[in-house]
Amino acid sequence: MSTHALKSAVQFINKKESLVVDALDGLLRASGGANLARLDGYPGVKVILRTDHKPNKNVAIIAGGGSGHEPAHAGFVGKGMLTAAVCGDVFASPAIDAVFAAIMAVTGKAGCLVIFKNYTGDRLNFGLAVERARALGKKVEVVIVRDDIALPDIPQPRGIAGVMFVEKVAGHYAEKGANLKTVAAMAQKASDGLVSLGISLSSCTLPGIGREDRVPHGKAELGLGLHGEPGVDLVNLESARQAALMVADRLFAAAKPAKSYALLVNNLGSTTALEMSLLTNEVLASKHGAKIKLVLGPAMLVSSLDMHGFSLSLLPLTPDFEKALLSPASPLVWPPIRGHVKPKLVKLPKEMKSKGYKPSKNAALAALVTKACDILVKSEATLNALDAKVGDGDTGSTIATAARHVQTALPLMPQAKLDQFFAATSDALTRTMGGSSGVLLAIFFSAASQAAAGGANWQKSLVAGLDKMMAYGGAKPGDRTMIDALMPALAALPKGVAAAAKAAREGADATAKMKSARAGRSTYVSASNLSGVTDPGAEAIALLLEGLA
């Protein structure tokens, strides 16, 4: 019995008893007439099948299991893959009658191959249904997928996302008109070569029940099951690279030797598309990448409700498997399998080339800029937390990224000539600092450069930059932006940095008392959410000057 409490969650369901039935009907209603239907046996018989299948000509391919793994398996019914999918309730094997009904509905003289993952409930329910169909004269073969290597010493390894490769291979041969013996043999060969492993930052939320929060912050669970079963190990999460390579290293160590492999990068439920692409890059760019020829994903194929994790699957390639994986398939959600290629680079337009400032030294300026950048980098988390209350939580990261770049570029900048230094700073910000803050500060330093070139000292040059920033940005004091800290700071700067810091702090603090914003992203936030929260841009100016004072 787990000692971890279940955390309740609000979900988009009517009632958990009808969730699967409602979802399957939604799949069909949005299918656009893709030759799909369901057997008329709700709620006990939840079967999605092809209406264009020719049972006396082509072997039927049936797969299924508990729901909650969408789009598997109902989403993969279609030409070139499954003939029918048998769906149980969430994380529960389909009933014997449901499996039997599917077999009898799609199996003709060509016979039927039944594919399922290696769980006790599936083995029993699918197995008995197969025997009942055989007793009535149906030709039925079975392939049980056991690809999970999380627990290598157990006699019955679980089946997880690698089942997708098996279904695609079987679907290819069935579509080509191969006989049952050939279809089953090729599917079995694929299953025998498969290895898969998953890792997650959370368990999943059971409909109407909740989530078991057992994975501590900063940790990841390696090898947890598709139904949220505890993993084999709780590991430190250092980075996406570390997590991806941890899984990939174990997979390649367990995989059968081959010249090349097909890789499946599977989203277990709630991992964002950005994370999935990053994880894919880490695997393909690693030492293992040269061995990977084909890639399926990154995609959500066999999920575990809303689990925040991913799994990788490897299939040793043969010419037959490669042909089968690349052949056309038309299920609703099947993504194409593509080759692994290195990113192509196209040269930047010549107008984007650096203006070629001649580096020069100014020890005092370099020390000041270095210290300023250090302050902004150290303020990243503070500013992100503040921005999360009134924006999208990235102000600190945006500013810190720009600061790191300026630090790196500083030795190559024209420090001895103020106008050129301001211009070089503007160029650096246009390349590295996104969002409205980036372009506004680039305008600020560009205008300061022009003023300095005209003979203005550095203080007047910065004031000129502020004027242009306000002209183009449209903000003015009292609009709840960085201007509220920057304008009084520059006005006080002739009296010294300490005076400027005091003025900036007073200006930043005043933004927390402003009832609404009239410029910037905070204009999209209600007055109630802004109340008492300092503007992140203004806070950045105040923190910078306080650190320099």
mmCIF file of N, CA, C and O in Angstrom, residues 5 24 49 63 153 159 179 258 261 302 415 477 482:
data_model
loop_
_atom_site.group_PDB
_atom_site.id
_atom_site.type_symbol
_atom_site.label_atom_id
_atom_site.label_comp_id
_atom_site.label_asym_id
_atom_site.label_seq_id
_atom_site.Cartn_x
_atom_site.Cartn_y
_atom_site.Cartn_z
ATOM 1 N N ALA A 5 -0.334 10.282 -0.628
ATOM 2 C CA ALA A 5 -1.738 10.664 -0.746
ATOM 3 C C ALA A 5 -2.086 10.970 -2.189
ATOM 4 O O ALA A 5 -1.259 11.408 -2.977
ATOM 5 N N LEU A 24 -14.672 7.656 -27.517
ATOM 6 C CA LEU A 24 -14.662 6.891 -28.770
ATOM 7 C C LEU A 24 -15.661 7.455 -29.775
ATOM 8 O O LEU A 24 -15.385 7.535 -30.976
ATOM 9 N N LEU A 49 -13.616 -0.284 -35.656
ATOM 10 C CA LEU A 49 -13.129 -1.145 -36.740
ATOM 11 C C LEU A 49 -13.211 -0.455 -38.097
ATOM 12 O O LEU A 49 -13.889 0.545 -38.265
ATOM 13 N N ALA A 63 -5.749 -5.151 -32.185
ATOM 14 C CA ALA A 63 -4.949 -4.820 -30.999
ATOM 15 C C ALA A 63 -5.854 -4.123 -30.009
ATOM 16 O O ALA A 63 -6.986 -3.746 -30.316
ATOM 17 N N ASP A 153 15.014 -8.775 -15.101
ATOM 18 C CA ASP A 153 15.099 -10.142 -14.580
ATOM 19 C C ASP A 153 13.744 -10.797 -14.342
ATOM 20 O O ASP A 153 13.685 -11.966 -13.952
ATOM 21 N N GLY A 159 4.583 -4.907 -21.633
ATOM 22 C CA GLY A 159 4.549 -4.334 -22.968
ATOM 23 C C GLY A 159 4.250 -2.849 -22.869
ATOM 24 O O GLY A 159 3.339 -2.449 -22.141
ATOM 25 N N ASN A 179 -0.045 -14.020 -46.238
ATOM 26 C CA ASN A 179 -0.885 -14.961 -45.497
ATOM 27 C C ASN A 179 -0.665 -14.817 -44.000
ATOM 28 O O ASN A 179 0.266 -14.147 -43.542
ATOM 29 N N ALA A 258 22.788 -4.588 -34.261
ATOM 30 C CA ALA A 258 22.286 -4.366 -35.613
ATOM 31 C C ALA A 258 23.066 -3.220 -36.234
ATOM 32 O O ALA A 258 23.653 -2.395 -35.537
ATOM 33 N N TYR A 261 18.982 1.124 -36.468
ATOM 34 C CA TYR A 261 17.781 0.947 -35.655
ATOM 35 C C TYR A 261 16.716 1.968 -36.048
ATOM 36 O O TYR A 261 17.020 3.043 -36.580
ATOM 37 N N VAL A 302 1.514 6.148 -27.388
ATOM 38 C CA VAL A 302 1.017 5.287 -26.310
ATOM 39 C C VAL A 302 1.211 6.070 -25.011
ATOM 40 O O VAL A 302 2.283 6.043 -24.409
ATOM 41 N N GLN A 415 35.334 49.119 -26.546
ATOM 42 C CA GLN A 415 35.082 49.725 -25.238
ATOM 43 C C GLN A 415 35.602 51.170 -25.132
ATOM 44 O O GLN A 415 35.086 51.961 -24.355
ATOM 45 N N PRO A 477 5.990 57.599 -18.032
ATOM 46 C CA PRO A 477 5.900 57.386 -16.582
ATOM 47 C C PRO A 477 4.448 57.244 -16.136
ATOM 48 O O PRO A 477 3.560 57.963 -16.596
ATOM 49 N N MET A 482 9.082 49.519 -17.215
ATOM 50 C CA MET A 482 10.439 49.806 -16.744
ATOM 51 C C MET A 482 10.732 51.309 -16.770
ATOM 52 O O MET A 482 11.631 51.784 -16.058
#
